[in-house]
PDB file of N, CA, C and O in Angstrom:
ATOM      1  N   UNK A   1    -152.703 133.089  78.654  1.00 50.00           N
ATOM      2  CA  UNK A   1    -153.444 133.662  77.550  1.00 50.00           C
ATOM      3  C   UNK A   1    -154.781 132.932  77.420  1.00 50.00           C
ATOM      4  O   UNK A   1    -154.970 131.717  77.490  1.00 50.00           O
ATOM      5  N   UNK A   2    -155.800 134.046  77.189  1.00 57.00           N
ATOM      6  CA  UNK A   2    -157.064 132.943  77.338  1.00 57.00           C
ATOM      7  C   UNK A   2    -157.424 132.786  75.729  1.00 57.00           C
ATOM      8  O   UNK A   2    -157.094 133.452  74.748  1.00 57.00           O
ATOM      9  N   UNK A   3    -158.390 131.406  75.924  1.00 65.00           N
ATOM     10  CA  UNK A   3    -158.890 131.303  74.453  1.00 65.00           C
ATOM     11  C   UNK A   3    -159.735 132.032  73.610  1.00 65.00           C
ATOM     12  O   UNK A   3    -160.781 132.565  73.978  1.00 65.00           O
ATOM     13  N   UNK A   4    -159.105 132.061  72.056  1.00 51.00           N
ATOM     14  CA  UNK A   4    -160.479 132.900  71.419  1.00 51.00           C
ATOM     15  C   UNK A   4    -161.643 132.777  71.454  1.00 51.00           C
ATOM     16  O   UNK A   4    -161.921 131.583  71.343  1.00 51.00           O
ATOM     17  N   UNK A   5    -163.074 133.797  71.618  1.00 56.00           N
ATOM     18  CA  UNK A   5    -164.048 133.815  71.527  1.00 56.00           C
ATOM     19  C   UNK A   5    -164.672 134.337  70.948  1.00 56.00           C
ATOM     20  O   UNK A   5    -165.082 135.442  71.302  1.00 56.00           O
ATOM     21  N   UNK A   6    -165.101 133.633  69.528  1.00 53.00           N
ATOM     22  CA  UNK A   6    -165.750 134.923  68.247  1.00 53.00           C
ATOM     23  C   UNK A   6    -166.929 135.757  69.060  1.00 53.00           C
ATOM     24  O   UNK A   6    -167.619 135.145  69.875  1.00 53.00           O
ATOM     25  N   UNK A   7    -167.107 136.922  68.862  1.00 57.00           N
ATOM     26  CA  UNK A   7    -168.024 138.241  68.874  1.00 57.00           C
ATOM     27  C   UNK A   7    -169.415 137.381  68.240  1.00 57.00           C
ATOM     28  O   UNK A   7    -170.454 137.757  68.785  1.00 57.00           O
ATOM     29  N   UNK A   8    -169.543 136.673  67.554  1.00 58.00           N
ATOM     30  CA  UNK A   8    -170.825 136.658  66.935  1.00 58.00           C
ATOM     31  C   UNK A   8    -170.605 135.196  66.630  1.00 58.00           C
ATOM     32  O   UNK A   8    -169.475 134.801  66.918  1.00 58.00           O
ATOM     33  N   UNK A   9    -171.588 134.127  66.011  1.00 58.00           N
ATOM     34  CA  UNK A   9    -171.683 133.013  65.532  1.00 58.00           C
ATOM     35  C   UNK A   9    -170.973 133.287  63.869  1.00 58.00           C
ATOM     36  O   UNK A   9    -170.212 132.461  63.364  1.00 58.00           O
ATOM     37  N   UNK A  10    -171.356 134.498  63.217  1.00 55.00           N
ATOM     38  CA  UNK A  10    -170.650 134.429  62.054  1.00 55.00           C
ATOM     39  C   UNK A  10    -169.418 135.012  61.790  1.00 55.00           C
ATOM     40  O   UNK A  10    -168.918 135.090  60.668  1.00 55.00           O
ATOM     41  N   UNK A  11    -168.804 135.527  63.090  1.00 52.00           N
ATOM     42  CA  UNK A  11    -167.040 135.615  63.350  1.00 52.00           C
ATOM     43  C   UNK A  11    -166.027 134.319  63.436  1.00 52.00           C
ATOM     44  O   UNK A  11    -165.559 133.844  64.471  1.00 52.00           O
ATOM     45  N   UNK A  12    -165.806 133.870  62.089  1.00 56.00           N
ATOM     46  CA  UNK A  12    -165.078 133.016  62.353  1.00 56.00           C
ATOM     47  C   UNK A  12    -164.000 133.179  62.064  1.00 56.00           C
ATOM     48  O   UNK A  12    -163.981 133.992  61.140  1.00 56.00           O
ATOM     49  N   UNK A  13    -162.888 132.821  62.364  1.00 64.00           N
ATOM     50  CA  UNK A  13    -161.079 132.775  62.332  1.00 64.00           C
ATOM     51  C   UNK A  13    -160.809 132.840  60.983  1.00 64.00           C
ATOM     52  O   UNK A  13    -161.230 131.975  60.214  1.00 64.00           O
ATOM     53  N   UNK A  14    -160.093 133.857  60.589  1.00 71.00           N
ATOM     54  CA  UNK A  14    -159.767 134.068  59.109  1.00 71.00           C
ATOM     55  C   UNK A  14    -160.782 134.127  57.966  1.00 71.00           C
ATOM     56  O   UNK A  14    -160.453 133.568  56.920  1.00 71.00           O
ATOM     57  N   UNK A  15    -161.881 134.683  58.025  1.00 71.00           N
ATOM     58  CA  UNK A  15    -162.723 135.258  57.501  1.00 71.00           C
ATOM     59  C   UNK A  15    -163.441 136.325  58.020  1.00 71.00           C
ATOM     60  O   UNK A  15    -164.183 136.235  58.998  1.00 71.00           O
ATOM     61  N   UNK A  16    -163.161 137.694  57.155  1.00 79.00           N
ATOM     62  CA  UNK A  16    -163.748 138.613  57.555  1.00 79.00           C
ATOM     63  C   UNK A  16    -164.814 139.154  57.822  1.00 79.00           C
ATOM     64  O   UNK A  16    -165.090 139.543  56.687  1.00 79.00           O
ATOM     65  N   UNK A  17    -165.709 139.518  58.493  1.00 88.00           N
ATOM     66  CA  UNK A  17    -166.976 139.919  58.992  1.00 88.00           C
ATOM     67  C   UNK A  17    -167.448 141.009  57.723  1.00 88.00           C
ATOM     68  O   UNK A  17    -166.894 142.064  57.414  1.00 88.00           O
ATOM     69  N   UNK A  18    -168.416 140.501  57.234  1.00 89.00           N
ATOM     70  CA  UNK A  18    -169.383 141.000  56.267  1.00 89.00           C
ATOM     71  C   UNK A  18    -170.181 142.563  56.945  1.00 89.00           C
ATOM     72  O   UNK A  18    -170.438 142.583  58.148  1.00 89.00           O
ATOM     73  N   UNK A  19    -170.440 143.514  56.268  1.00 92.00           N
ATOM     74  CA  UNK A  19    -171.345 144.321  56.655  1.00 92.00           C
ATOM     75  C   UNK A  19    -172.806 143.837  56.380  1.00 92.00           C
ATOM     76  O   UNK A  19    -173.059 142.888  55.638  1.00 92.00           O
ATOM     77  N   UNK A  20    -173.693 144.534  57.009  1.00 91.00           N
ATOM     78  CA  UNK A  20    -174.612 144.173  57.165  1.00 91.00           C
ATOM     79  C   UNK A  20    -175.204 144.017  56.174  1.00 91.00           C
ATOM     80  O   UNK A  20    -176.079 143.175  56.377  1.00 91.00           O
ATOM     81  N   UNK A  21    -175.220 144.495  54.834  1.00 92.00           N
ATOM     82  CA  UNK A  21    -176.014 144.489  53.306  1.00 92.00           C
ATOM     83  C   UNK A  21    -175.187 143.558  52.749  1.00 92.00           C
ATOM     84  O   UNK A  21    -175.711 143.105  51.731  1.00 92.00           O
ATOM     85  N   UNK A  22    -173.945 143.001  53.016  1.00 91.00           N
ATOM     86  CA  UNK A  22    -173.408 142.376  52.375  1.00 91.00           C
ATOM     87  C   UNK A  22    -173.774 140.627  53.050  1.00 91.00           C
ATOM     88  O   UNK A  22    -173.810 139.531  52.491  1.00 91.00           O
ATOM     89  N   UNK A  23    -174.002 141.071  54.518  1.00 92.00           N
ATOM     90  CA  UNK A  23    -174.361 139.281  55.313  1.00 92.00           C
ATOM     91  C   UNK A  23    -176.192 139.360  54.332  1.00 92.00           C
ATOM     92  O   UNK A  23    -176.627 138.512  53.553  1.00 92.00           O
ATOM     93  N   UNK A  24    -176.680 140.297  54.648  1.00 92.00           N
ATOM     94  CA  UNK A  24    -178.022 140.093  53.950  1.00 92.00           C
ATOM     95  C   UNK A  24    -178.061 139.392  52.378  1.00 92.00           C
ATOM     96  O   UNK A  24    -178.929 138.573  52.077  1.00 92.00           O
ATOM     97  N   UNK A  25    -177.427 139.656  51.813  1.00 91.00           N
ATOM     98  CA  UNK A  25    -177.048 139.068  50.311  1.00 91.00           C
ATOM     99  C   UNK A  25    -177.171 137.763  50.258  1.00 91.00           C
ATOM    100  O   UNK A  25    -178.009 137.001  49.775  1.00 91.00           O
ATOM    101  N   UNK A  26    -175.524 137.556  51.233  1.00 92.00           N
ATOM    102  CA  UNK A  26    -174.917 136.202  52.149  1.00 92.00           C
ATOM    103  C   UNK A  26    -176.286 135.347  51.913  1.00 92.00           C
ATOM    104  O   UNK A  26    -176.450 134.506  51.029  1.00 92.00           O
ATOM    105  N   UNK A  27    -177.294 135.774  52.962  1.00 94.00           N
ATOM    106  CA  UNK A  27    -177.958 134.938  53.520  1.00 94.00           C
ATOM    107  C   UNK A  27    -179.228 134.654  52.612  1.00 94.00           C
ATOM    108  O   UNK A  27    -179.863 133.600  52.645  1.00 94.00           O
ATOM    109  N   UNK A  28    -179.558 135.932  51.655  1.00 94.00           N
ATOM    110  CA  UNK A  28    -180.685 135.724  50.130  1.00 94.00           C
ATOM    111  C   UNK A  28    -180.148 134.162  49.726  1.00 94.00           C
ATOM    112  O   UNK A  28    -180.622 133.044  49.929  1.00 94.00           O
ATOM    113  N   UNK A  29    -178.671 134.752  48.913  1.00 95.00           N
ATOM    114  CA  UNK A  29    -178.105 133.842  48.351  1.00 95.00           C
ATOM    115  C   UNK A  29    -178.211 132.520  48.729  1.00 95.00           C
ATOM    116  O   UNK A  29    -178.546 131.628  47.949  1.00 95.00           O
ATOM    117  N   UNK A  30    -177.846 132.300  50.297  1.00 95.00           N
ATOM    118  CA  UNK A  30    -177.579 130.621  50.684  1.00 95.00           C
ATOM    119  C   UNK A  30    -179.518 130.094  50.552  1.00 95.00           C
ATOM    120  O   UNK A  30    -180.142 129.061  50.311  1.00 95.00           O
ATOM    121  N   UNK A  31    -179.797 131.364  50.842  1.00 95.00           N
ATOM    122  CA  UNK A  31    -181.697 130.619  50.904  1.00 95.00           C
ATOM    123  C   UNK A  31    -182.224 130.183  49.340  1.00 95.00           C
ATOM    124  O   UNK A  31    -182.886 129.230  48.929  1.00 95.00           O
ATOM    125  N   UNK A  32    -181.758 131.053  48.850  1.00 95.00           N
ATOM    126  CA  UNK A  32    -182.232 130.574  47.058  1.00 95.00           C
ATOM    127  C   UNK A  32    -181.422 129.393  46.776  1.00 95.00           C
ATOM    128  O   UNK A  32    -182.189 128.441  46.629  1.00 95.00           O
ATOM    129  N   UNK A  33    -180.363 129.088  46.656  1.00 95.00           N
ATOM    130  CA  UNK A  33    -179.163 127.888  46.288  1.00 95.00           C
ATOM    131  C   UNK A  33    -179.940 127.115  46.933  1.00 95.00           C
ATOM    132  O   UNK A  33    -180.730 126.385  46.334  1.00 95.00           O
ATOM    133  N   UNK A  34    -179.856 127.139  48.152  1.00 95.00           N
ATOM    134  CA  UNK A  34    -180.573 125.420  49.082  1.00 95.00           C
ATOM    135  C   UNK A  34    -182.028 125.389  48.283  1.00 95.00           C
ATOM    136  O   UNK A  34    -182.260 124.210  48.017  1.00 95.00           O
ATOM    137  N   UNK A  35    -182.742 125.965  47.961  1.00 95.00           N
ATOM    138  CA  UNK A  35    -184.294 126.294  47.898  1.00 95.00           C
ATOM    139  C   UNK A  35    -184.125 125.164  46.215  1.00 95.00           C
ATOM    140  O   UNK A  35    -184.437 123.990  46.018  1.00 95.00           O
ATOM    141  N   UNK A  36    -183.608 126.034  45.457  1.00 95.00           N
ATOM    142  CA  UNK A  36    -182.973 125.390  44.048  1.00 95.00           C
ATOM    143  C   UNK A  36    -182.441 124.185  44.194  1.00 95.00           C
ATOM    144  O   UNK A  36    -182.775 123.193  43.546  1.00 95.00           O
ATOM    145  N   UNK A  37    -181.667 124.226  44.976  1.00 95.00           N
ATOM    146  CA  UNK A  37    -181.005 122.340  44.965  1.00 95.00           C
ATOM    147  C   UNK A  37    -181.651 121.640  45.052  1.00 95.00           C
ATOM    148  O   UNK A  37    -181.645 120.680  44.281  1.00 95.00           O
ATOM    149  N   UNK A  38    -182.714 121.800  46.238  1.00 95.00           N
ATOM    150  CA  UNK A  38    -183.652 120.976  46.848  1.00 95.00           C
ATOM    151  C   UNK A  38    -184.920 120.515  46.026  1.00 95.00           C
ATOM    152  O   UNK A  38    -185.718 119.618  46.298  1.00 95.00           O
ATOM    153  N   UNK A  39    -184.889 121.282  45.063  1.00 95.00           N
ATOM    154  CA  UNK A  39    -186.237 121.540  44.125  1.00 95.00           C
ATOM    155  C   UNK A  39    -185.765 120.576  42.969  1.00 95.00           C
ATOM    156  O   UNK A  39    -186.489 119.723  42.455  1.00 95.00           O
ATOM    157  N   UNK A  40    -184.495 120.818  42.641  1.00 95.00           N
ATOM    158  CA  UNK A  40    -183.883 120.218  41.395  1.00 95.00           C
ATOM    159  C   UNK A  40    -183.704 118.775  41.199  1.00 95.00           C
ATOM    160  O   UNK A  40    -183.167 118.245  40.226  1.00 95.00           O
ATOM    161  N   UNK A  41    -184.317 118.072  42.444  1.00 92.00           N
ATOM    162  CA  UNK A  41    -184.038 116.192  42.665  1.00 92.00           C
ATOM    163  C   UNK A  41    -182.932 115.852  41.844  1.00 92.00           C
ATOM    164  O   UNK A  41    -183.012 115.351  40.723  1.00 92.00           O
ATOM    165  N   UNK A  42    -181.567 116.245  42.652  1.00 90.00           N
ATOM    166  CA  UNK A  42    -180.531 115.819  41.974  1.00 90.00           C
ATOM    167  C   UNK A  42    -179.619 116.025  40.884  1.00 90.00           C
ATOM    168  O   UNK A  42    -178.598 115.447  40.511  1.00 90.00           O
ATOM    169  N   UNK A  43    -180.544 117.408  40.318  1.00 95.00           N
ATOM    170  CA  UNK A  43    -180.135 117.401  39.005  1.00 95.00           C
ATOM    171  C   UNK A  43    -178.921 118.697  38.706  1.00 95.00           C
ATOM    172  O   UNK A  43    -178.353 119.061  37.676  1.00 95.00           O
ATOM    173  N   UNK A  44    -178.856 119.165  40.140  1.00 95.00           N
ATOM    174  CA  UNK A  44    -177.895 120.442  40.193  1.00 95.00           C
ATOM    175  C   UNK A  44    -177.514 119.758  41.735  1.00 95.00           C
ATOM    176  O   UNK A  44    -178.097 119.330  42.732  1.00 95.00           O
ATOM    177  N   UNK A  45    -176.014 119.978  41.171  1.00 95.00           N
ATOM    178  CA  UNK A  45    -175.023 119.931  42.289  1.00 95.00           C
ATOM    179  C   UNK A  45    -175.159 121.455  43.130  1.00 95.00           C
ATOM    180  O   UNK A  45    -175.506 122.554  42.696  1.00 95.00           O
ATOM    181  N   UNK A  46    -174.685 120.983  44.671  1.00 94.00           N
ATOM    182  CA  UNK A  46    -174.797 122.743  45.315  1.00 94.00           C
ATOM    183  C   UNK A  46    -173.667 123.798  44.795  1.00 94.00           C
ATOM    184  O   UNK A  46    -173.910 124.997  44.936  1.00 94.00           O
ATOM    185  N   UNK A  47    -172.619 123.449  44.286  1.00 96.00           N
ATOM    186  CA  UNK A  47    -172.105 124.287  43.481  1.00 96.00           C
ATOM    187  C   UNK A  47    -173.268 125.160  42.223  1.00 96.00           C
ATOM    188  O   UNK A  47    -173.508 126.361  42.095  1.00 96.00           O
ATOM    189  N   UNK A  48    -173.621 124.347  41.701  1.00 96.00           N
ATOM    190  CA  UNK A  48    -174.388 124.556  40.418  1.00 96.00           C
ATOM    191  C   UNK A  48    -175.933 125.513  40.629  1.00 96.00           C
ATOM    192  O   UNK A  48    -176.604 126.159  39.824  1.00 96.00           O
ATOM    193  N   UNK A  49    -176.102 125.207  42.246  1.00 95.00           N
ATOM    194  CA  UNK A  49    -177.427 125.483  42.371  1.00 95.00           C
ATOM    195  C   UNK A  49    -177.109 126.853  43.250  1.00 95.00           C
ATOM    196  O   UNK A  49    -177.993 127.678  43.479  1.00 95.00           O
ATOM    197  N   UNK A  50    -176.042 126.969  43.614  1.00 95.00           N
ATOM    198  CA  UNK A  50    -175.616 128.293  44.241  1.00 95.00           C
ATOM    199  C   UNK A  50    -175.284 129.264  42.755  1.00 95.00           C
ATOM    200  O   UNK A  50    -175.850 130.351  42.643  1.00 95.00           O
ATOM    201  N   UNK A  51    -174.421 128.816  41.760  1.00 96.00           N
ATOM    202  CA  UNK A  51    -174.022 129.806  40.870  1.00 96.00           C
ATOM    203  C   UNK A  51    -175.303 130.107  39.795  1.00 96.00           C
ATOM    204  O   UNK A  51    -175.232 131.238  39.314  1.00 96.00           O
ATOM    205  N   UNK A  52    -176.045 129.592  39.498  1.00 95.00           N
ATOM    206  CA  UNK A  52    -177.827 129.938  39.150  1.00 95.00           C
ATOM    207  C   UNK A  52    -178.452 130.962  40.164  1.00 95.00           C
ATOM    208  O   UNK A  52    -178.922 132.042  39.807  1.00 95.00           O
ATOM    209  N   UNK A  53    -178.416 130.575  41.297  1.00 95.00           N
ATOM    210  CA  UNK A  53    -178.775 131.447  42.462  1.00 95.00           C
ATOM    211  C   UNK A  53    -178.258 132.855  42.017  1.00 95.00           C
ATOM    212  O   UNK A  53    -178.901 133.829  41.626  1.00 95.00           O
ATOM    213  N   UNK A  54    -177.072 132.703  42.168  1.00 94.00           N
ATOM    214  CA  UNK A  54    -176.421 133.876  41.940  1.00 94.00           C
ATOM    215  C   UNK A  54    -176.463 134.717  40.828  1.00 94.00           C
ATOM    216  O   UNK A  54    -176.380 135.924  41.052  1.00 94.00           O
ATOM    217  N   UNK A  55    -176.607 134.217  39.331  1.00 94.00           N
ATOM    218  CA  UNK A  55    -176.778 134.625  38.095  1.00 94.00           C
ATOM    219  C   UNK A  55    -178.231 135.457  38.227  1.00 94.00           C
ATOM    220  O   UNK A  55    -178.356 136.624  37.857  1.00 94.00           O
ATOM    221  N   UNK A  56    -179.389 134.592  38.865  1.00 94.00           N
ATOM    222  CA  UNK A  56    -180.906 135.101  39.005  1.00 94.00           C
ATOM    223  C   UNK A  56    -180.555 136.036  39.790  1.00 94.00           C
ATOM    224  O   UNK A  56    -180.813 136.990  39.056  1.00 94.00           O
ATOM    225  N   UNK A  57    -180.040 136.625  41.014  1.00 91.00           N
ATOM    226  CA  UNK A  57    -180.177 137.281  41.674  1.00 91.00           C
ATOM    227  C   UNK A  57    -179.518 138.505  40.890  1.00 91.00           C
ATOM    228  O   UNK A  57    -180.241 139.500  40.890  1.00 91.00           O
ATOM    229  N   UNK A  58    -178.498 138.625  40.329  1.00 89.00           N
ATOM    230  CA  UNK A  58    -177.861 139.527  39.354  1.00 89.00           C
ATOM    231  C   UNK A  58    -178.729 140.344  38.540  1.00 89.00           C
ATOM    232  O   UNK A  58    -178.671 141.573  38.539  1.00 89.00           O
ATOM    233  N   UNK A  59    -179.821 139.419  37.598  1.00 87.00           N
ATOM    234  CA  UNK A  59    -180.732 140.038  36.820  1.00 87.00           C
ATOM    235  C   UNK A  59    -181.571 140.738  37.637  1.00 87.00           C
ATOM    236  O   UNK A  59    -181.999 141.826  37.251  1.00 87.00           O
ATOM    237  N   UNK A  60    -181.913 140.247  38.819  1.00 83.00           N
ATOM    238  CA  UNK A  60    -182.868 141.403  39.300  1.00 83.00           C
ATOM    239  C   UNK A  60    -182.422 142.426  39.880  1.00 83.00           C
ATOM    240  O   UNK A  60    -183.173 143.308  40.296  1.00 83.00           O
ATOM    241  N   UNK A  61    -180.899 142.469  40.016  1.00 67.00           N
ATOM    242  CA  UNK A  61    -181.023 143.931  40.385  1.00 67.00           C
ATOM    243  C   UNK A  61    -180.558 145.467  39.290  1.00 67.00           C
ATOM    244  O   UNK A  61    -179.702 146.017  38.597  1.00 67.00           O
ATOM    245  N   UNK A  62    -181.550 145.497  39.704  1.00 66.00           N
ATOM    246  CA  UNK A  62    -181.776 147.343  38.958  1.00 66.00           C
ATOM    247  C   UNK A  62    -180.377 147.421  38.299  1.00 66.00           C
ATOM    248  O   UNK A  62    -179.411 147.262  39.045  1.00 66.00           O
ATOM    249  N   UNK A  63    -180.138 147.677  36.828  1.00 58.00           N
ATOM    250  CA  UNK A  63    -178.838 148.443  36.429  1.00 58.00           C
ATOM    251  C   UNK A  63    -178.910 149.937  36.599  1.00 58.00           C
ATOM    252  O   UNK A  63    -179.911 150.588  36.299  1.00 58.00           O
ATOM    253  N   UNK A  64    -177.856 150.429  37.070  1.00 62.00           N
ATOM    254  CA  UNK A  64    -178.157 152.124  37.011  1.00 62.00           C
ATOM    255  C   UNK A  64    -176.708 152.194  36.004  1.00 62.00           C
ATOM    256  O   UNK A  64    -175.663 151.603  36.274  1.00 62.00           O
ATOM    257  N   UNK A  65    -176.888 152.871  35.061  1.00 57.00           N
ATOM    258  CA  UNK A  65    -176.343 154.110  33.813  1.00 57.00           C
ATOM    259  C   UNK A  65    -175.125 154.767  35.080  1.00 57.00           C
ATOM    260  O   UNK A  65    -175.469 155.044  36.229  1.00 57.00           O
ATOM    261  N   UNK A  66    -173.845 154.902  34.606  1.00 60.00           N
ATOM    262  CA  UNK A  66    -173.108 155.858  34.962  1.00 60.00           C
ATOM    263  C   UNK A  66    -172.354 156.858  34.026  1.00 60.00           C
ATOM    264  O   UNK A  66    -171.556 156.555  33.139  1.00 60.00           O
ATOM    265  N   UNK A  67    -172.804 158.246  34.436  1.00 57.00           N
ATOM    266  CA  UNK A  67    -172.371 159.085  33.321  1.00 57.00           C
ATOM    267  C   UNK A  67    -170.989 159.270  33.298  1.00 57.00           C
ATOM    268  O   UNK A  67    -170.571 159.614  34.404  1.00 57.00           O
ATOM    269  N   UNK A  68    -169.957 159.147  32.274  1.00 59.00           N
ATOM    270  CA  UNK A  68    -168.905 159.375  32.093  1.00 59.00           C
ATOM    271  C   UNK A  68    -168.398 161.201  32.403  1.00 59.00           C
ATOM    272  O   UNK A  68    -169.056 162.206  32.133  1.00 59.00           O
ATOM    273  N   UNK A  69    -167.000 161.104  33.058  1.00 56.00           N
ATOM    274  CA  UNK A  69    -166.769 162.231  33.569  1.00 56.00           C
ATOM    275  C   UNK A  69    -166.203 163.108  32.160  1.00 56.00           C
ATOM    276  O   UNK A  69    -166.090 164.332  32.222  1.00 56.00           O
ATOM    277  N   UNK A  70    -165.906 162.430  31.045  1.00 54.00           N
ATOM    278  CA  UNK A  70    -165.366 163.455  29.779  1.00 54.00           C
ATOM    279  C   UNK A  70    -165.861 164.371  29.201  1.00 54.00           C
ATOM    280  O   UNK A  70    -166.767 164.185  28.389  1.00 54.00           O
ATOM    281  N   UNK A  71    -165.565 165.116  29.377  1.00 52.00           N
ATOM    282  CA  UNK A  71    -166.205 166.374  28.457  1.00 52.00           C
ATOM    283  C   UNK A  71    -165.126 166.840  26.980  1.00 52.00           C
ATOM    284  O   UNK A  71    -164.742 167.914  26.518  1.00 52.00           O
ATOM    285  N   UNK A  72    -164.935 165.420  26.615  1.00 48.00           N
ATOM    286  CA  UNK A  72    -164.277 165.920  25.303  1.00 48.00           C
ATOM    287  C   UNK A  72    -164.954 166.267  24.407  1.00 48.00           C
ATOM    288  O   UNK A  72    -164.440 166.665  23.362  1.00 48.00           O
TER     289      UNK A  72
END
């Protein structure tokens, strides 16, 4: 039996392969968190500077309204 060989650098063993809008996110995300940590001299852990990341990135995207299907 030969050994595994991930398809891609971001195929790794027991984590599932992202679609492509979803690795793009992925990769916003890890660039803002590092960008923020790095900026913050210490003052945000990378936990802390990823979940800010993430909160900012939330607000900017567009809310869209969904119309309810009731016609009561």
């Amino acid at each position: 039996m030969s050994e595994y060989v991930p398809s891609s650098a971001r195929n790794r063993k027991g984590r599932p392969q992202l679609t492509p809008e979803a690795q793009a996110l992925a990769d916003e995300l890890s660039r803002r968190a590092a960008q923020m940590w790095a900026e913050s001299d210490g003052e945000l852990s990378i936990a802390e500077a990823v979940e800010l990341a993430a909160f900012r990135m939330g607000r900017e995207v567009p809310q869209t309204l969904t119309e309810r299907g009731d016609e009561s």
